[in-house]
XYZ file of C-alpha atoms in Angstrom:
565
model
C -42.661 -33.982 5.060
C -44.642 -36.789 6.195
C -47.942 -35.736 8.356
C -48.027 -38.905 10.071
C -44.210 -39.023 10.930
C -44.423 -35.327 12.191
C -47.294 -36.075 14.368
C -45.380 -39.239 15.691
C -42.312 -37.141 16.487
C -44.384 -34.378 18.378
C -45.886 -37.163 20.416
C -42.400 -38.268 21.319
C -41.232 -34.802 21.990
C -43.908 -34.236 24.075
C -42.882 -37.245 26.146
C -39.603 -35.950 27.057
C -40.699 -32.775 27.819
C -41.949 -32.199 31.352
C -45.837 -30.627 31.930
C -44.489 -27.065 32.770
C -42.680 -27.019 29.647
C -45.501 -28.430 27.583
C -48.192 -25.868 28.925
C -45.643 -22.896 28.465
C -45.011 -23.990 24.957
C -48.868 -24.386 24.220
C -49.445 -20.837 25.738
C -46.795 -19.063 23.672
C -48.345 -20.796 20.634
C -52.102 -19.440 21.624
C -50.494 -16.032 22.690
C -49.089 -15.467 19.292
C -51.825 -17.109 17.230
C -54.354 -14.612 19.183
C -52.054 -11.517 18.743
C -51.970 -12.438 15.110
C -55.954 -12.741 14.514
C -56.487 -9.743 16.819
C -54.438 -7.552 14.921
C -55.758 -8.796 11.581
C -59.310 -8.285 13.147
C -58.588 -4.747 14.170
C -57.196 -3.656 10.917
C -60.008 -5.000 9.049
C -62.728 -3.246 11.532
C -64.686 -0.589 9.796
C -64.582 2.773 11.003
C -67.892 4.190 11.674
C -69.139 7.806 10.880
C -72.391 9.519 11.822
C -75.511 8.452 9.616
C -78.401 10.089 11.528
C -78.699 12.217 14.474
C -81.339 13.573 17.032
C -83.810 10.814 15.930
C -86.828 10.011 18.313
C -87.658 6.417 19.185
C -89.689 5.665 16.357
C -87.595 7.184 13.964
C -84.523 5.155 15.194
C -86.866 2.194 15.057
C -87.474 2.537 11.492
C -83.789 3.359 10.675
C -82.509 0.236 12.614
C -85.080 -2.095 11.202
C -84.023 -0.936 7.567
C -80.077 -1.433 8.436
C -81.138 -4.833 9.887
C -82.722 -5.995 6.585
C -79.886 -4.724 4.351
C -77.415 -6.618 6.867
C -75.536 -3.500 7.620
C -73.445 -3.128 10.581
C -74.338 -0.165 12.672
C -73.540 1.341 16.235
C -76.021 3.337 18.597
C -74.956 6.171 20.307
C -76.348 9.324 22.395
C -78.894 6.986 24.071
C -80.217 5.524 20.776
C -80.611 8.884 19.300
C -77.855 8.469 16.752
C -76.818 5.700 14.266
C -73.230 5.493 12.999
C -72.436 2.914 9.711
C -69.201 2.180 8.090
C -67.643 5.060 6.072
C -67.391 3.450 2.859
C -71.240 2.882 3.112
C -72.637 6.293 4.564
C -73.279 7.972 1.187
C -74.906 5.166 -0.239
C -77.066 4.444 2.755
C -78.115 8.194 3.048
C -79.277 8.320 -0.875
C -81.262 5.075 -0.212
C -82.912 6.487 2.964
C -83.943 9.876 1.269
C -85.378 7.996 -1.858
C -87.538 5.955 0.874
C -88.482 8.930 2.828
C -86.380 7.976 5.708
C -85.868 9.300 8.171
C -89.484 9.989 8.754
C -90.095 10.796 12.329
C -92.985 8.040 12.319
C -95.314 10.844 11.062
C -97.711 9.628 8.210
C -98.505 11.647 5.640
C -100.957 11.231 2.269
C -99.457 7.921 1.614
C -102.076 6.608 3.960
C -104.718 6.923 1.419
C -102.158 4.546 -0.900
C -103.964 1.814 0.844
C -107.753 1.722 0.114
C -109.960 0.233 2.587
C -113.544 -0.455 1.814
C -116.113 0.001 4.231
C -114.382 3.375 5.478
C -116.595 5.786 6.690
C -116.751 9.355 6.449
C -115.695 10.314 9.995
C -112.712 7.792 9.497
C -112.012 9.674 6.211
C -111.885 13.054 7.891
C -109.320 11.623 10.464
C -107.084 10.060 7.972
C -106.965 13.558 6.032
C -106.203 15.385 9.211
C -103.405 13.135 10.397
C -101.955 12.897 6.652
C -102.103 16.900 6.728
C -100.445 17.288 9.888
C -97.730 14.746 9.001
C -97.031 16.421 5.872
C -96.793 19.930 7.558
C -94.500 18.451 10.371
C -92.160 17.062 7.361
C -92.145 20.398 5.689
C -91.446 22.141 8.880
C -88.419 19.780 9.746
C -86.711 20.526 6.641
C -85.895 24.162 7.851
C -82.188 24.666 8.903
C -83.033 25.457 12.530
C -85.481 23.260 13.361
C -84.769 19.467 14.250
C -88.150 18.032 14.466
C -91.901 19.345 14.455
C -95.069 18.001 15.443
C -98.553 19.941 14.061
C -101.785 19.364 15.723
C -105.166 20.720 13.802
C -108.392 21.617 15.079
C -110.295 21.621 11.710
C -113.534 24.334 11.367
C -116.890 23.472 12.482
C -119.484 24.870 10.449
C -123.111 25.703 11.776
C -126.221 27.274 10.748
C -126.128 29.415 13.809
C -123.118 31.961 13.347
C -122.549 32.314 17.070
C -122.074 28.403 17.024
C -119.442 27.954 14.102
C -115.884 27.369 15.301
C -112.902 28.511 13.367
C -109.894 26.605 12.517
C -107.074 26.443 14.959
C -103.546 24.623 14.919
C -100.615 24.704 17.076
C -97.041 23.779 16.180
C -94.116 22.278 18.636
C -90.786 22.706 17.409
C -87.580 20.918 18.743
C -84.880 23.573 17.577
C -81.092 22.529 16.881
C -78.480 23.693 19.635
C -81.518 25.384 21.485
C -80.959 28.481 19.186
C -84.124 30.883 19.174
C -85.877 31.127 15.908
C -86.112 34.813 14.226
C -89.249 36.522 13.911
C -89.496 36.028 10.423
C -88.997 32.454 10.420
C -91.826 32.037 13.045
C -94.307 34.397 10.775
C -93.311 32.007 7.813
C -94.128 29.027 9.617
C -97.465 30.107 10.727
C -98.113 31.612 7.372
C -97.273 28.214 5.811
C -99.787 26.161 8.342
C -102.291 28.773 7.649
C -102.242 28.308 3.905
C -102.408 24.659 4.197
C -105.717 24.496 6.211
C -108.879 26.022 4.727
C -110.342 28.809 6.966
C -107.424 29.111 9.342
C -105.877 32.392 9.930
C -102.396 33.266 10.798
C -102.944 34.592 14.026
C -104.743 31.440 15.178
C -101.786 29.375 14.709
C -99.918 28.958 18.183
C -96.177 28.098 18.174
C -93.916 26.892 20.894
C -90.625 25.099 21.063
C -89.536 22.108 23.280
C -89.130 24.337 26.278
C -92.833 25.216 26.142
C -91.941 29.131 25.550
C -94.386 30.530 23.138
C -92.879 32.108 19.712
C -95.903 33.815 18.595
C -97.728 36.488 20.272
C -100.899 38.222 19.112
C -100.968 41.780 17.103
C -102.193 43.566 19.667
C -99.029 42.936 22.226
C -96.682 44.005 19.156
C -98.690 47.238 18.623
C -98.795 48.208 22.262
C -95.400 47.159 22.896
C -93.916 49.073 19.980
C -93.166 48.282 16.320
C -94.065 44.900 14.909
C -91.872 42.642 13.213
C -92.947 43.578 9.635
C -91.943 47.553 10.519
C -88.754 46.206 12.261
C -87.843 44.570 9.030
C -88.854 47.573 7.029
C -86.531 50.091 9.343
C -83.613 47.485 8.651
C -84.377 47.404 4.966
C -84.562 51.268 4.907
C -81.171 51.369 6.771
C -79.469 48.635 4.721
C -80.326 50.422 1.311
C -79.501 53.894 2.840
C -75.958 52.456 3.529
C -75.578 50.748 0.310
C -76.340 53.411 -1.573
C -73.956 56.096 0.187
C -71.125 53.522 0.034
C -71.869 53.435 -3.857
C -71.287 56.916 -4.175
C -68.153 57.426 -1.931
C -66.117 54.343 -2.640
C -65.060 55.410 -6.165
C -64.204 58.756 -4.755
C -62.369 57.838 -1.740
C -61.459 54.339 -2.419
C -62.911 50.711 -1.453
C -62.706 50.095 1.994
C -61.705 53.400 3.009
C -64.999 54.451 4.074
C -67.834 53.582 6.717
C -71.374 54.360 7.055
C -73.882 53.774 9.523
C -77.594 54.725 9.161
C -80.073 54.751 11.746
C -83.582 55.061 10.809
C -86.066 56.160 13.683
C -89.719 54.902 12.582
C -93.346 56.037 14.301
C -94.559 53.342 16.664
C -97.782 55.448 17.121
C -100.383 56.431 15.236
C -100.475 60.207 14.632
C -104.150 61.852 13.711
C -104.358 65.844 13.702
C -107.093 68.328 12.415
C -105.991 71.737 11.419
C -108.257 74.676 10.948
C -106.707 78.078 9.404
C -108.469 81.476 8.857
C -107.036 83.615 5.966
C -106.467 87.398 7.238
C -107.230 88.741 3.514
C -111.333 89.326 3.542
C -112.494 89.011 -0.080
C -115.943 91.058 -1.259
C -118.470 88.023 -1.908
C -121.489 90.405 -2.868
C -122.506 94.203 -3.005
C -126.157 95.724 -3.060
C -126.810 99.399 -3.787
C -130.207 101.163 -3.783
C -130.880 105.316 -3.793
C -134.097 107.531 -3.575
C -134.252 111.343 -4.792
C -136.996 114.131 -4.831
C -137.354 117.985 -5.784
C -139.685 120.997 -4.307
C -139.827 124.602 -5.430
C -141.253 127.385 -3.093
C -142.567 130.797 -4.892
C -142.300 133.102 -2.506
C -141.432 133.137 1.203
C -144.520 135.013 2.370
C -147.380 132.913 1.292
C -148.062 130.450 3.824
C -149.370 127.499 2.423
C -149.805 129.074 -0.989
C -147.487 126.766 -2.555
C -147.095 122.954 -2.115
C -143.450 123.483 -2.140
C -141.323 124.283 0.516
C -139.626 122.561 3.390
C -142.082 120.631 5.139
C -142.017 121.370 8.796
C -143.591 123.552 11.886
C -141.415 126.349 10.382
C -143.098 126.277 7.070
C -146.555 126.216 9.057
C -145.594 129.295 10.722
C -147.373 132.925 9.119
C -144.627 135.120 7.939
C -143.235 137.608 9.892
C -144.716 141.474 9.777
C -142.173 143.958 9.035
C -142.177 147.388 11.077
C -142.119 149.426 8.113
C -145.478 148.296 6.762
C -147.023 151.518 8.201
C -144.774 153.647 6.334
C -145.646 152.200 2.990
C -146.110 148.951 1.153
C -144.343 145.650 1.916
C -141.536 144.615 -0.302
C -141.726 141.781 -2.782
C -140.531 138.431 -0.917
C -137.258 137.086 -2.023
C -137.260 134.009 -4.203
C -136.195 130.602 -2.530
C -133.884 128.392 -4.443
C -134.866 124.689 -5.361
C -133.944 122.175 -2.834
C -133.514 118.209 -3.667
C -133.945 115.098 -1.256
C -132.631 111.616 -1.643
C -131.905 108.397 0.155
C -128.874 105.898 -0.533
C -128.646 102.293 0.603
C -125.308 100.116 -0.004
C -125.117 96.493 1.265
C -121.618 94.753 0.878
C -120.849 90.694 2.071
C -117.393 90.043 2.746
C -116.079 86.391 2.752
C -113.656 85.168 5.121
C -111.120 82.342 3.932
C -111.124 79.273 5.899
C -108.817 75.971 5.758
C -109.403 72.689 7.244
C -106.891 70.007 7.230
C -107.327 66.396 8.564
C -104.075 64.451 8.582
C -103.468 60.827 9.797
C -100.117 59.340 9.924
C -100.360 55.669 10.186
C -97.539 53.570 12.410
C -94.394 52.861 10.837
C -93.648 56.253 9.241
C -89.858 57.614 8.866
C -89.599 60.087 11.696
C -86.121 60.871 11.822
C -82.786 60.028 10.040
C -79.576 59.513 11.457
C -76.421 58.985 9.240
C -72.743 58.837 10.343
C -69.984 58.610 7.905
C -66.229 58.348 8.800
C -63.430 58.660 6.039
C -60.034 57.542 6.021
C -57.095 59.998 5.362
C -56.839 61.073 1.772
C -54.606 59.620 -0.795
C -52.216 61.850 -2.498
C -50.278 60.618 -5.152
C -46.925 62.456 -6.072
C -44.497 61.769 -8.741
C -40.956 60.449 -7.573
C -37.775 59.688 -8.948
C -37.624 57.751 -12.115
C -41.264 58.417 -12.926
C -42.488 56.374 -10.214
C -45.488 57.387 -8.416
C -45.645 57.523 -4.685
C -48.930 57.227 -2.780
C -49.265 59.161 0.598
C -52.063 60.025 3.062
C -53.102 63.309 4.470
C -55.975 64.473 6.489
C -59.092 65.810 4.791
C -59.687 69.462 4.193
C -62.712 70.967 5.735
C -63.665 71.883 1.887
C -63.449 68.347 1.053
C -65.686 67.078 4.297
C -67.987 69.826 3.413
C -68.875 68.438 -0.399
C -68.934 64.973 0.917
C -71.475 65.880 3.495
C -73.596 67.552 0.702
C -73.214 64.452 -1.351
C -74.480 61.980 1.459
C -77.464 64.739 2.457
C -78.626 64.558 -1.062
C -78.323 60.929 -1.313
C -80.221 60.033 1.686
C -82.623 62.674 1.375
C -81.740 64.542 4.838
C -84.740 66.689 5.758
C -83.519 69.488 8.403
C -87.160 70.138 9.322
C -87.693 66.545 10.237
C -84.920 66.516 12.798
C -82.707 64.647 10.731
C -79.098 64.365 11.587
C -75.761 63.898 9.474
C -72.184 63.446 10.762
C -68.992 63.263 8.868
C -65.621 62.896 10.234
C -62.091 62.363 9.305
C -60.342 59.527 11.368
C -57.446 57.589 9.757
C -58.031 53.897 9.690
C -55.710 51.094 10.943
C -53.193 49.904 8.151
C -54.162 46.480 7.223
C -51.434 44.405 6.123
C -51.485 43.236 2.487
C -52.266 39.794 2.087
C -49.950 37.703 0.569
C -50.487 34.954 -1.712
C -50.527 31.415 -0.114
C -47.238 29.495 -1.179
C -48.047 26.129 -2.610
C -47.238 23.317 -0.222
C -43.921 21.450 -1.090
C -43.606 17.608 -1.018
C -42.318 17.782 2.602
C -45.521 19.358 3.666
C -47.660 17.118 1.822
C -45.772 14.117 3.308
C -46.536 15.552 6.857
C -50.309 15.783 5.816
C -50.521 12.324 4.614
C -48.854 11.422 7.704
C -51.503 13.186 10.070
C -54.476 12.120 7.952
C -53.213 8.291 7.991
C -50.971 7.958 10.947
C -53.174 5.987 12.806
C -53.464 3.357 10.111
C -50.274 3.084 9.349
C -49.319 2.525 12.935
C -51.849 -0.221 13.208
C -50.095 -1.897 9.929
C -46.635 -1.582 11.252
C -47.601 -2.962 14.305
C -49.379 -6.054 12.696
C -46.357 -6.648 10.646
C -43.962 -6.640 13.596
C -45.980 -9.032 15.703
C -46.653 -11.299 12.710
C -42.640 -11.232 12.026
C -41.781 -12.092 15.541
C -44.387 -14.675 15.854
C -43.101 -16.450 12.515
C -39.431 -16.022 12.860
C -39.320 -16.030 16.482
C -41.477 -18.840 17.844
C -42.978 -20.798 14.697
C -40.281 -21.292 12.614
C -37.850 -22.643 15.350
C -40.634 -24.954 16.423
C -41.283 -25.960 12.960
C -37.263 -26.563 12.354
C -37.014 -28.420 15.624
C -39.890 -30.595 14.884
C -38.796 -31.254 11.271
C -35.169 -32.373 12.441
C -36.894 -35.031 14.476
C -38.823 -36.283 11.615
C -35.713 -36.239 9.275
C -33.686 -38.428 11.967
C -32.943 -41.827 10.363
C -35.331 -44.743 11.422
C -33.993 -47.616 13.468
C -33.928 -50.896 11.665
C -36.745 -52.995 12.442
C -36.005 -56.797 13.764
C -36.549 -59.579 11.268
C -40.061 -61.282 11.931
C -41.520 -58.043 13.661
C -44.831 -56.658 12.734
C -45.219 -53.345 10.341
C -45.987 -51.275 13.724
C -43.363 -52.328 15.878
C -39.549 -51.826 16.044
C -37.047 -52.835 18.494
C -33.627 -51.774 19.402
C -30.678 -53.096 17.265
C -28.395 -55.578 19.039
C -24.551 -55.334 19.415
C -23.839 -57.667 16.958
C -26.292 -55.972 14.621
C -24.451 -52.830 15.166
C -21.161 -54.264 14.728
C -22.069 -55.896 11.523
C -23.430 -52.578 10.147
C -20.572 -50.563 11.115
C -18.382 -53.375 9.773
C -20.128 -53.265 6.594
C -20.019 -49.217 5.975
C -16.054 -49.495 7.154
C -15.359 -52.204 4.372
C -17.415 -50.173 1.893
C -14.981 -47.193 2.458
C -11.758 -47.145 0.354
C -9.368 -46.401 3.052
C -6.166 -48.151 4.176
C -6.315 -50.763 6.913
C -4.447 -48.862 9.535
C -7.366 -46.295 9.417
C -10.451 -48.484 10.508
C -10.075 -48.092 14.169
C -10.207 -43.866 13.709
C -12.870 -44.074 11.406
C -14.748 -46.057 13.730
C -14.193 -43.856 16.524
C -15.268 -40.703 14.629
C -18.169 -42.564 13.175
C -19.326 -43.389 16.909
C -18.511 -40.013 18.102
C -20.705 -38.433 15.660
C -23.517 -40.514 16.350
C -23.264 -39.944 19.813
C -23.064 -36.045 19.211
C -26.076 -36.160 16.382
C -28.301 -38.696 18.140
C -27.783 -38.829 21.747
C -31.258 -40.509 22.371
C -30.220 -43.306 19.950
C -26.805 -43.774 21.588
C -28.708 -43.878 25.062
C -31.386 -46.595 23.764
C -28.215 -48.528 22.324
C -26.418 -48.322 25.652
C -29.694 -49.042 27.797
C -30.423 -52.227 25.028
C -26.782 -53.334 25.942
C -27.355 -53.226 29.689
C -30.510 -55.290 29.066
C -28.894 -57.758 27.337
C -25.971 -58.085 29.600
C -28.504 -58.278 32.660
C -30.241 -61.456 30.790
């Protein structure tokens, strides 16, 4: 097809159409092309996914600058706090950002010392060191799962020759938590320990941690002690309960079956410090020492009538008196005195020392000691196996007998170290568990299910593709192809013979004599009887009028103009 002829005939066609028809045709053409181009752009538009979220202004600026430098399309969301990139490049960009230390939240770490500057003073070096340490600590704390971002401020210790003028190191940490979820006490203590271990001379109790709402997450040890158990003691209590529960389950499950026993242990720890002094005396005395001394002496009297004749006798007033006179002295001589027997004199002294037994006991029980233990055990019904027909074994359940519950109670008491004097409590009960339906193995999805899943996952892309194909087909077969065929028919129309002597770019309508001569020449060339010349001529003129009415109209107008001349 000749382009020049096509353009010429398009111009001729435009001249035969009214202004409204030309405008409508142009509008339809533009609409079809716009729909096709828009659909193609819609299909080729990349799907974005989240790359980084919950960023501050400094982090977002660094991330966007890096994406612009790499010519990566991106979309900002959540007020500039999140960045989305095409799905096919998200993994690549995450690896690239991680290798380059992005996002860094705008905090400067020890890379500040990579650039050596001459003429730096000692004060500036100390400031840079503190900035680097704060940045590194903030980065490390931000890697925790419950922390979105962190800022650390450190006040270095100031030494002085005077002790009262020395200032210890202090630090404060501001956290922005994910989802406004509170941090556990163990995580708070871990952050405080991390900061205190990284700064020289910093104690954990000198680290203040707050969240983004300004609520303090740390509190002094005195407050914890006065309120009750501190965090470490609470963790010890929970650890004791977990260990005892695991121990009891490990002993009972092989007997009653897995999942057929429940154990709950509650350990109560002392929240105060107990100090007592006991003094006890032994009622049984003990002889410590014994001392005995004795004195003895003997005196002999010859006659009881000699007063003072002898040195013997009993000393005293009676011994100094004269002997009594007998009334028979006148009648004759006095009888001889009776002999006095020997008398002994002595003294015995005994001294015995007794010792009384005494026990003094001073006992101090620190805070957090186990005060009482409570254990609760729930048993499912006992399983009983009975032989059935054809050697099959049937399993049934029945309540536990008191003897069996007593045995279980003894086993649990021995396992947890139950102490009745301490007030420990143990309860074992038999309660039937609710029957749990047996888990069935998942059936492998069939081809239909897989197809439905595939359609659910990619239905949007499929709808886009079908819509674009339908629009393109309608534009091609309904608008463009008929238009091209019409233009092509005009281009393939036979050209009118040019007049003799006319220029190359000019053409005129043939005269009647020329048309008649041409018709006669064509009829003469046909091999047909003489009687068919007129019908053939009539058919030829009718066909020409039907196929090319514009040419016939021009010929008729030419005839009329020639007749007018």
